XYZ file of C-alpha atoms in Angstrom:
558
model
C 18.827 52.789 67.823
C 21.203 51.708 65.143
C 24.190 49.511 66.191
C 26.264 49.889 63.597
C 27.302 52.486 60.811
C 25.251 51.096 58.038
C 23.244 53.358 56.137
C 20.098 51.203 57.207
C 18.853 49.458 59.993
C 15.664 47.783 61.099
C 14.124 46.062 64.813
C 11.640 43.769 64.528
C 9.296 42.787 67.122
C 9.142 39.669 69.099
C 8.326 36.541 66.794
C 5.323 35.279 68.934
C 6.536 31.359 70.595
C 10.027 31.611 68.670
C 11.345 34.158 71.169
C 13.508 35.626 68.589
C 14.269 38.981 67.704
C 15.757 39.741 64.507
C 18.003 42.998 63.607
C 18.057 43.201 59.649
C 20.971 45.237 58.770
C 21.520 46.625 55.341
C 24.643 48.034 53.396
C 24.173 47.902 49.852
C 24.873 45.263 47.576
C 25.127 43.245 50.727
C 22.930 42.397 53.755
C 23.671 41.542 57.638
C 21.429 39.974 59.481
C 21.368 39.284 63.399
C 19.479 37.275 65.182
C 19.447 37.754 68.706
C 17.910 34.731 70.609
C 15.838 36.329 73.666
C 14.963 32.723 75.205
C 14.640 29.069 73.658
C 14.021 29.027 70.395
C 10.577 26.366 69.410
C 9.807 24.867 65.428
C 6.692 23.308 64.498
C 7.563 19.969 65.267
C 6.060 17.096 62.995
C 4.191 14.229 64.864
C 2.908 10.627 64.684
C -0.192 9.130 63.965
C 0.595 5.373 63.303
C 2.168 5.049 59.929
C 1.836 8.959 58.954
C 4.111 11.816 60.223
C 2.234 14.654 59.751
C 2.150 18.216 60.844
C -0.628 20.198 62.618
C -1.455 23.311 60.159
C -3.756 24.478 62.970
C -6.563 24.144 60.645
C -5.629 21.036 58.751
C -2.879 18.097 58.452
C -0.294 17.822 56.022
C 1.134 14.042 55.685
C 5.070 14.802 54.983
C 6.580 11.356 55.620
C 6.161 7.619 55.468
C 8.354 4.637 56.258
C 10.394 3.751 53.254
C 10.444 -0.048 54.329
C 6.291 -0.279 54.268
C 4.549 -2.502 52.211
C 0.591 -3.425 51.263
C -2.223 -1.136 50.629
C -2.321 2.434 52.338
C -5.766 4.430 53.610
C -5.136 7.895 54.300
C -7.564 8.869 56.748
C -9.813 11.859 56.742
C -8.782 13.368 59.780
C -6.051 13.550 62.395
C -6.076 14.476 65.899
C -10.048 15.853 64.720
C -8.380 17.714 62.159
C -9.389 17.254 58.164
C -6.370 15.936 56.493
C -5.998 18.067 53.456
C -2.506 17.608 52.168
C -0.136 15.177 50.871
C 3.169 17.042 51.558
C 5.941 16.899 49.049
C 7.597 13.692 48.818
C 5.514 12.449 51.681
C 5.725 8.733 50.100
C 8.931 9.321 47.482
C 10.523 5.628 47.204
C 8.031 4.039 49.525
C 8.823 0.489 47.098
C 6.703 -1.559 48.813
C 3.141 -0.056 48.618
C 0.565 -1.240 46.677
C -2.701 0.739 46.215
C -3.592 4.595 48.046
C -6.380 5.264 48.550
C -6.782 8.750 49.650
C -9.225 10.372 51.399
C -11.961 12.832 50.301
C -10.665 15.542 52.755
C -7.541 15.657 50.568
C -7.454 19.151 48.533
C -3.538 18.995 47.636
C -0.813 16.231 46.452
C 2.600 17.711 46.247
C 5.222 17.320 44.492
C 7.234 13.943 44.258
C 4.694 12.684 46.496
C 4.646 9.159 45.265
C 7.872 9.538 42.317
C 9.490 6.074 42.342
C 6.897 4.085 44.317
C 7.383 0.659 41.889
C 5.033 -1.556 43.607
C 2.246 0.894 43.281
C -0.631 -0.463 40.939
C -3.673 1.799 41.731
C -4.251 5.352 43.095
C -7.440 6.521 43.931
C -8.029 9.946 44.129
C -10.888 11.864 45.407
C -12.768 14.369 43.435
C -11.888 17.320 45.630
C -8.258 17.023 44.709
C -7.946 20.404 42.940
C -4.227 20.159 42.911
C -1.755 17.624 42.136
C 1.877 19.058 41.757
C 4.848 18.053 39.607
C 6.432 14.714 39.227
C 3.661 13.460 42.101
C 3.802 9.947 40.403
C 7.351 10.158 38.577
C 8.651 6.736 38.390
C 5.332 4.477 39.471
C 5.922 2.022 36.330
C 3.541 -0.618 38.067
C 0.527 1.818 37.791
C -1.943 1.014 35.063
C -4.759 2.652 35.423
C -5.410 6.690 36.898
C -8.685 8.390 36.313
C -8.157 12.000 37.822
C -10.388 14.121 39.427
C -12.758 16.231 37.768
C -11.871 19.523 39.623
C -8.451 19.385 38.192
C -7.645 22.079 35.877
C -3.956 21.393 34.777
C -1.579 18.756 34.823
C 1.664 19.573 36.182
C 5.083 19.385 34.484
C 6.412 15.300 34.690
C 3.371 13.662 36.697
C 3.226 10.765 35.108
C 7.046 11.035 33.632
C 8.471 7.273 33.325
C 5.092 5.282 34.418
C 6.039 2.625 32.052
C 2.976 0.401 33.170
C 0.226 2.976 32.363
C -2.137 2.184 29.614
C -4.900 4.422 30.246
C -5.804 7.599 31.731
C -8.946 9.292 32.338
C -8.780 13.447 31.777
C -11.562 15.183 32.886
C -12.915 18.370 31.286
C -11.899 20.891 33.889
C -8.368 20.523 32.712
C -7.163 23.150 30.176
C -3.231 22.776 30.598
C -0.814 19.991 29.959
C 2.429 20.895 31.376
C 5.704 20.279 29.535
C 6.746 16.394 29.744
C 3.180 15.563 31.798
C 3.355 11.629 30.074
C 6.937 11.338 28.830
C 7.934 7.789 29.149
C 4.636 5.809 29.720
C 5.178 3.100 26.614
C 2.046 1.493 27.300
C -0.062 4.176 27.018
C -1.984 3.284 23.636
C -4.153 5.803 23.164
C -5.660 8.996 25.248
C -8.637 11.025 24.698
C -7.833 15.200 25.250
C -10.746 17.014 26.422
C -12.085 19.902 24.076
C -11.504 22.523 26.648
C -7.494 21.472 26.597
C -5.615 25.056 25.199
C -2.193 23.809 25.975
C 0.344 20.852 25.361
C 3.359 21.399 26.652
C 7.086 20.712 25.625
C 7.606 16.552 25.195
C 4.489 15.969 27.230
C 3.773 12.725 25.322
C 7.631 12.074 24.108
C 8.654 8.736 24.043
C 5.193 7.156 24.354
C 6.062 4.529 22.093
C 2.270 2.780 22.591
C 0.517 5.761 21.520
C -1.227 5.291 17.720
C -3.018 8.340 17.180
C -4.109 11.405 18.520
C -6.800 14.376 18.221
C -5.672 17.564 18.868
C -8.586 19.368 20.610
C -9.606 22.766 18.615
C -8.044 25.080 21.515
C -4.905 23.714 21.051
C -3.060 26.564 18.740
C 0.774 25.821 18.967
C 2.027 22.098 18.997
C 4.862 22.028 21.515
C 8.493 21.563 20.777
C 8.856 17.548 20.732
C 5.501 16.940 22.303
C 5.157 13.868 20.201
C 9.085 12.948 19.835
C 9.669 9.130 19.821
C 6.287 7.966 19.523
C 7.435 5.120 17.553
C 3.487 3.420 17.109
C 1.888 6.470 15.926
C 0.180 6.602 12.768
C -2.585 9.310 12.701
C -3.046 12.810 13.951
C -5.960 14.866 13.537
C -6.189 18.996 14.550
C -9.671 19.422 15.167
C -8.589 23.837 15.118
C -6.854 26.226 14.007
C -2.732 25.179 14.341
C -0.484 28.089 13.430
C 2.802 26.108 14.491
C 4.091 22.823 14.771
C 7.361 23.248 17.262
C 10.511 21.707 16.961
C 11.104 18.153 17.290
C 7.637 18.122 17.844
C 7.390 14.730 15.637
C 10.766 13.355 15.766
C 11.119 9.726 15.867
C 7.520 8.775 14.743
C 8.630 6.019 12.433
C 5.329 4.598 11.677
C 3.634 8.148 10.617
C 3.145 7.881 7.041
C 1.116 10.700 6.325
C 0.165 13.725 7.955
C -1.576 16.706 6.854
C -0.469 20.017 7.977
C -2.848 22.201 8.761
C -3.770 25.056 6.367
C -3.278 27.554 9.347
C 0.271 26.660 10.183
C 2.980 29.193 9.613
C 5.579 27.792 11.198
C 7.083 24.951 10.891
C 10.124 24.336 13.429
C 13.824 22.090 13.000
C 13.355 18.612 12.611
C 9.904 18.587 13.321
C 9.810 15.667 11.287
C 12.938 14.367 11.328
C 13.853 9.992 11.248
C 9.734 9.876 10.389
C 10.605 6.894 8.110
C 7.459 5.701 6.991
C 6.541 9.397 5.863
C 5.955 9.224 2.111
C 4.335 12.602 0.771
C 4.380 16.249 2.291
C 2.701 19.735 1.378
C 3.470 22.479 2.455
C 0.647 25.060 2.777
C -0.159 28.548 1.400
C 0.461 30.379 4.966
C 3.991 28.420 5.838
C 6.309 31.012 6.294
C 8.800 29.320 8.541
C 10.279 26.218 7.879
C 13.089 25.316 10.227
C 15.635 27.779 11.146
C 18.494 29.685 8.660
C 20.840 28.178 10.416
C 18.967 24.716 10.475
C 16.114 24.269 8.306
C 16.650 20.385 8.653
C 13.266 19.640 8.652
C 12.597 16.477 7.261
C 16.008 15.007 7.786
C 16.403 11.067 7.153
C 12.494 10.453 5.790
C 13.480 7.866 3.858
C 10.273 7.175 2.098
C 9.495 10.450 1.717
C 9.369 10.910 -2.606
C 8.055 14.491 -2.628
C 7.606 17.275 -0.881
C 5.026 19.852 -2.710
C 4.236 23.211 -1.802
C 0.876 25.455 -2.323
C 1.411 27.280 -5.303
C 0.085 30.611 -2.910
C 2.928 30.060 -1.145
C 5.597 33.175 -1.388
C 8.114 32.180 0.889
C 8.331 28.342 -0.650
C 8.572 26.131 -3.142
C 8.482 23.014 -5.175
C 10.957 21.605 -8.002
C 10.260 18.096 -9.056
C 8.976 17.458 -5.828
C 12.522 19.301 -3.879
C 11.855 21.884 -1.636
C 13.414 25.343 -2.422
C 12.813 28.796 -1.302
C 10.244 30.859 -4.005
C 12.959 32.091 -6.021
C 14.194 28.864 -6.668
C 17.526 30.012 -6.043
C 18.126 27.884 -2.672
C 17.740 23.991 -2.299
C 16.436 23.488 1.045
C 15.385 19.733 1.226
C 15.194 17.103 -1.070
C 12.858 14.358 0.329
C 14.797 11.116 0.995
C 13.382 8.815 -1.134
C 14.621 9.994 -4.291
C 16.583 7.356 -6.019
C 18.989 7.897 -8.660
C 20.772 10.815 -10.198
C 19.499 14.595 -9.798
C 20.543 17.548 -12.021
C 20.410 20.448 -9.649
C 17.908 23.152 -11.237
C 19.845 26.139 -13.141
C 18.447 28.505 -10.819
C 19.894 27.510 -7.677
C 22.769 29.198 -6.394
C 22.848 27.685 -2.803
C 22.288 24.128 -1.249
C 21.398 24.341 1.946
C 22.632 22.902 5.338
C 21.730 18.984 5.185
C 19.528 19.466 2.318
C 20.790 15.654 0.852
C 21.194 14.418 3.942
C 20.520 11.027 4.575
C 19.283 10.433 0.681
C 20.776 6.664 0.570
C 19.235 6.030 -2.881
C 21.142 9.188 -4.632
C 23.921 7.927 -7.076
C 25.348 11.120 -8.555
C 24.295 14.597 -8.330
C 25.457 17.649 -10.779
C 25.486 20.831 -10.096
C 24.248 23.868 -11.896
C 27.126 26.518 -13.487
C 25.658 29.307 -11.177
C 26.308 27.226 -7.321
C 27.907 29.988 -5.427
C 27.223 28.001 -2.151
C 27.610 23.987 -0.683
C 26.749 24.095 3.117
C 27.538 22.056 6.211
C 26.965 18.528 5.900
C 24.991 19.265 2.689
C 25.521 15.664 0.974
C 26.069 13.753 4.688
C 25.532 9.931 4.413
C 24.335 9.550 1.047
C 25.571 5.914 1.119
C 25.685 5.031 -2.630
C 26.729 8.477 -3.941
C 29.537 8.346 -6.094
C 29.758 11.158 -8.091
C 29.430 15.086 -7.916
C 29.984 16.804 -11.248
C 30.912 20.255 -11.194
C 29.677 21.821 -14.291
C 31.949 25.421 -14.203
C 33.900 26.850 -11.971
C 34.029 25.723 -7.871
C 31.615 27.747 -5.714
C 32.755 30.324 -3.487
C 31.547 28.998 -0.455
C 32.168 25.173 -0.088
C 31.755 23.572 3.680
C 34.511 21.021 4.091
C 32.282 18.733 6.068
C 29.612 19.182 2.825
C 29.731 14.847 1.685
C 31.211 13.860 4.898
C 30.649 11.162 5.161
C 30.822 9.826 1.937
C 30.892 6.631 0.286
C 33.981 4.725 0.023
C 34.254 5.172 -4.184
C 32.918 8.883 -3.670
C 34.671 11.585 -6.377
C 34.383 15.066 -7.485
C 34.871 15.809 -10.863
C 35.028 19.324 -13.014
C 35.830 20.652 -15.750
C 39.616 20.983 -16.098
C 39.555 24.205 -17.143
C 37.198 25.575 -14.155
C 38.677 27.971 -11.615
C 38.639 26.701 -7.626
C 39.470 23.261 -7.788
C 42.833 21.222 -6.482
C 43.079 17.691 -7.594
C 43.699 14.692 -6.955
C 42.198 15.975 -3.618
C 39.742 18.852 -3.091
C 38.671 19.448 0.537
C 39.829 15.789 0.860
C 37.424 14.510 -1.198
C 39.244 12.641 -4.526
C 38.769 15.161 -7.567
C 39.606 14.289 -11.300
C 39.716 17.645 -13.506
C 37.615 16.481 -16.594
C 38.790 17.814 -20.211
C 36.619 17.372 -23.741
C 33.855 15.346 -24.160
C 31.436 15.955 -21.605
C 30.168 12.374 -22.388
C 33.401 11.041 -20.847
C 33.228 12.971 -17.873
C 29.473 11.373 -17.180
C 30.698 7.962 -18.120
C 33.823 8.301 -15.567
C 31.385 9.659 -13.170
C 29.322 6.652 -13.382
C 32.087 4.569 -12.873
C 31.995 2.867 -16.753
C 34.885 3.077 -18.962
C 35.248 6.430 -20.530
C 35.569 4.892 -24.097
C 32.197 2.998 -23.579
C 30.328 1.956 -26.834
C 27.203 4.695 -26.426
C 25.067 2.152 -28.012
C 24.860 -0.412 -25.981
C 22.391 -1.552 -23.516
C 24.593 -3.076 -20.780
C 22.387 -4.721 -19.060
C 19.663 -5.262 -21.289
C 16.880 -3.219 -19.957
C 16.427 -1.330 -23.192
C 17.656 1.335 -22.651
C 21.204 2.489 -24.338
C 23.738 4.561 -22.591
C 23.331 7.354 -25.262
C 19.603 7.677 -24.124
C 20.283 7.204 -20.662
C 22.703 10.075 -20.827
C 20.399 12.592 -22.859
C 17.724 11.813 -20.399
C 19.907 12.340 -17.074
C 19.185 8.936 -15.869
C 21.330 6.644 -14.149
C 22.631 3.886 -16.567
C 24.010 1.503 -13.114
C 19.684 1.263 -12.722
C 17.322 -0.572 -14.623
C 15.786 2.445 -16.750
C 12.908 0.064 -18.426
C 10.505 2.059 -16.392
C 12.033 5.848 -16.444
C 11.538 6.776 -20.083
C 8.978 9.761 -20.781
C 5.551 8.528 -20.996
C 2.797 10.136 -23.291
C 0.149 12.289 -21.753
C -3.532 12.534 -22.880
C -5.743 15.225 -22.320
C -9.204 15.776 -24.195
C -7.458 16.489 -27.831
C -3.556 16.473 -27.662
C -1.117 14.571 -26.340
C 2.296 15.741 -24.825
C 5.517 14.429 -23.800
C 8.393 15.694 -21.212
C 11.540 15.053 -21.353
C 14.708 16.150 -19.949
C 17.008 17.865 -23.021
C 20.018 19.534 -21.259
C 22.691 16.969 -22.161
C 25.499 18.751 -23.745
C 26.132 17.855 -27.795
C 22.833 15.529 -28.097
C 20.692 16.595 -30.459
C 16.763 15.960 -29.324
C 13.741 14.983 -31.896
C 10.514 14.320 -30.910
C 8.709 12.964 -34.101
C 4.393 11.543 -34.140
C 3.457 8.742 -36.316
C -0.466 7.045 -37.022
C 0.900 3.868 -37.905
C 4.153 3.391 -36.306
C 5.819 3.130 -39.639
C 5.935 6.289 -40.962
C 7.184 9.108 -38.617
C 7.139 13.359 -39.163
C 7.537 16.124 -36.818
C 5.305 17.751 -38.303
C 2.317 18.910 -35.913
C 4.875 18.631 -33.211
C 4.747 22.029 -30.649
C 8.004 21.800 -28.443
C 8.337 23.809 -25.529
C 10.956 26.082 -24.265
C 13.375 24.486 -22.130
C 12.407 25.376 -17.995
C 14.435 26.054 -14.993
C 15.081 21.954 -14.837
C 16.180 21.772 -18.403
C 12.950 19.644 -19.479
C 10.781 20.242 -22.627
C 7.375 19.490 -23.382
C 6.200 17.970 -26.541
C 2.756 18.423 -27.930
C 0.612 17.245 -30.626
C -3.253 16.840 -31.432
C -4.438 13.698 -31.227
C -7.706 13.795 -33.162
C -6.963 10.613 -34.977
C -8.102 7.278 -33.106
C -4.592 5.992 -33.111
C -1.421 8.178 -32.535
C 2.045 7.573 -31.543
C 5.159 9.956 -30.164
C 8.692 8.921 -29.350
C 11.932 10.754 -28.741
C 15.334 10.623 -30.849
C 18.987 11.546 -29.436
C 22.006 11.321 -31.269
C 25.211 13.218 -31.371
């Protein structure tokens, strides 16, 4: 018999010792329920065996509590009352600050969650081999543990077990587990190394982040997809090996790991997430492979942000979605700067071709003095040139680009300046964006002079500071003349019969000669094969070199 005037209404019978009968009414979106109480209503009530409150599963005992203010070792007994004890409830010993050891006892099938988290005192845990199940965050917090060997019947670990066990140096994994849940290890600093079992399929989000003990690690074969910031601040880590087949390496996933200096990316990876390798310091060479397709995000393909060793990133020349210009990472039609690795020192002409710089793509690149860019930049994005310390100088070549990001050198260094041509289109001086901007007209000379903070009437033939190297040649090679350039002129290259030279020949109004000689006395251009001038404005110069001695040098004048 309904009660009320709802379109639905249901009796249920007689809830065995509760006494309680429950009328569920429904009226669509919402629900009614009454509870009529047809006698005293009973719980299962939780009882006392020494130490342990426990309840009585009928079956089986659960521990769910233990005195906060205990201290020592604790022995979880088999049974209870006759009955197998086969759970640890959740948070059965959470904050219990004085314990010491647990052992537990081989009835156990089940740890719950929190079970231990924040037990400090706790130094050793020994669990049974019938343990099949130990649930998330069970030892959260127990950063006086050192040692844990788990149970070989285990087939996961759960998300956060061992989060924030400072103390831990080792753990033993058995084979039976396939799955490591998402931050599994995060915080144990101590641990120095760990050995994955083969079977392992899955590493989880940060599971080893912040282990800043951990040198190295083998990736078992199963293990396809590396796990957004799965290794993140593992400061100590120098080595990782992929024993499979890796198709992508997650975000963050190395972020941090100072002391990695090399790594080599898997052939199989395609993907390649944002800032997997971002503030890896020590990093000092990269290559891409053939099947990278992704490589950060469009909106963030900050990879590689703040590598600061990092001279050069190269790319498999099977790549089609990538690659390489003088060791700076663009996109295969070379028409967008993504990254340029960190190390570089100096001044960079940006490559013809490129029409866009992407978002942080000179980020971080302390060593950069000046850059110029090409006539055809449509496109500066966010934070493009952001906290390259000793850059001074950006030299617009033609008119201002129609997308500019007015965070693009911000921050910049304190005697940072833009300079163009005073005739190009775009620009505002003496500010532009906010950034100081000095419209250049004539002699391009002047305007690289000015933008190298030396006089603009500077005598091109000297050598100030003596490193052999005159500011003529220093600014028909694109070099920077505050450096010492006794080590950055084109060398000769031999091969088996010829010998070339390459040299950078887009200064504007220098006129280039590269002349051979058998005796260094007499000099002719004749034999001499030059090159047309690539996408970086660079020539080669050949000649045979049958002779047993033969010389090549380079002229400039204007």
């Amino acid at each position: 018999m309904n009660l009320f005037p709802f379109p639905f209404a249901r009796s249920f019978p007689d809830s065995g010792i509760f006494g309680v009968k429950s009328l569920i009414l429904r009226r669509s979106p919402w629900f009614c329920i009454l509870t009529v109480m047809c006698g005293l209503v009973g719980w299962v009530s939780a009882d006392q065996s020494g130490d342990f409150t426990y309840t009585d599963n009928g079956t089986s005992i659960t521990i769910t509590d233990y005195p906060a203010a205990a201290a020592g070792a604790v022995v979880i007994p088999d049974t209870i009352g006759g009955k197998p004890v086969t759970t640890i409830g959740t948070s059965a010993f959470q904050a219990c600050t004085g314990i010491t050891s647990v052992t537990i006892a081989a009835s156990v099938t089940s740890i719950g969650s929190f079970a231990f988290e924040g037990c400090t005192a706790l130094t050793s845990v020994i669990i049974p081999i019938g343990v099949v199940s130990i649930e998330s965050y069970t030892f959260k917090g127990c950063t006086a543990m050192t040692t844990v060997e788990l149970p070989s019947g285990l087939s996961r670990i759960e998300i956060g077990v061992f989060s924030g066990c400072t103390g831990l140096t080792s753990v033993i994994i058995p084979s039976s587990v396939t799955d490591i849940k998402d931050y599994a290890f995060t915080g144990c600093k101590a641990l120095t190394g760990v050995s994955l079992p083969s079977g392992i399929l899955t590493i989880g989000f940060g599971a080893f982040s912040n282990c800043g003990g951990l040198t190295s690690v083998t990736v078992p074969a199963g293990v396809t997809v590396i796990a957004g910031g799965v290794f993140s601040s593992c400061s100590s880590m120098t080595s990782v090996v992929f024993q499979g087949a890796v198709t992508t390496i997650g975000a963050n996933a190395f972020l941090y790991c100072g002391q990695l200096a090399s790594f080599a990316i898997p052939g199989t990876v395609t993907s390649i997430g944002r800032g997997a390798f971002q503030e890896c310091k020590a990093l000092t060479t990269i290559n891409i492979p053939a099947n990278v397709s992704i490589i950060g995000t469009t909106s963030a393909p900050s990879v590689f942000v703040n590598c600061s060793a990092l001279g050069e990133i190269t790319v498999d020349a099977a790549n089609t979605t990538f690659s390489s210009v003088g060791g700076v990472l663009m996109n295969h039609p070379q028409s967008i700067l993504i990254t340029c690795p960190g190390g570089r020192s100096g001044a960079y002409l940006i490559p013809a071709t490129v029409t866009e710089v992407s978002i942080q793509a000179f980020a971080n690149c302390e060593k950069l003095t000046g850059i110029t860019m090409p006539s055809g930049l449509a496109k500066i994005r966010s934070k493009a040139f952001s906290n390259c310390s000793m850059l001074s100088a950006a030299n617009f070549t033609a008119d201002a680009p129609t997308t500019m990001s007015g965070d693009a050198f911000s921050p910049t260094s304190n005697n940072f300046a833009i300079y163009y041509p005073s005739t190009a289109n775009g620009f505002t001086s003496p500010t532009w964006y906010g950034y100081p901007a000095f419209g250049i007209t004539g002699d391009p000379v002047v305007a690289w002079l000015t933008s190298h903070q030396l006089p603009a009437d500077s005598d091109l033939k000297s050598d100030l500071d003596g490193d052999g190297v005159s500011l003529l040649m220093a600014y028909a090679l694109n070099l920077d003349p505050n450096q010492n350039l006794s080590g950055a002129l084109p060398q000769p290259v031999f091969t088996t019969g010829q010998m070339s030279l390459s040299y950078y020949s887009g200064a504007a109004g220098v006129a280039y000669v590269v002349a051979t000689s058998t005796d260094l006395q007499h000099w002719t251009t004749s034999g001499v094969s030059v090159s047309g001038m690539d996408a970086n404005q660079m020539r080669t110069a050949t000649v045979g070199n049958a002779e047993l001695s033969k010389f090549m040098r380079i002229s400039v004048s204007r």
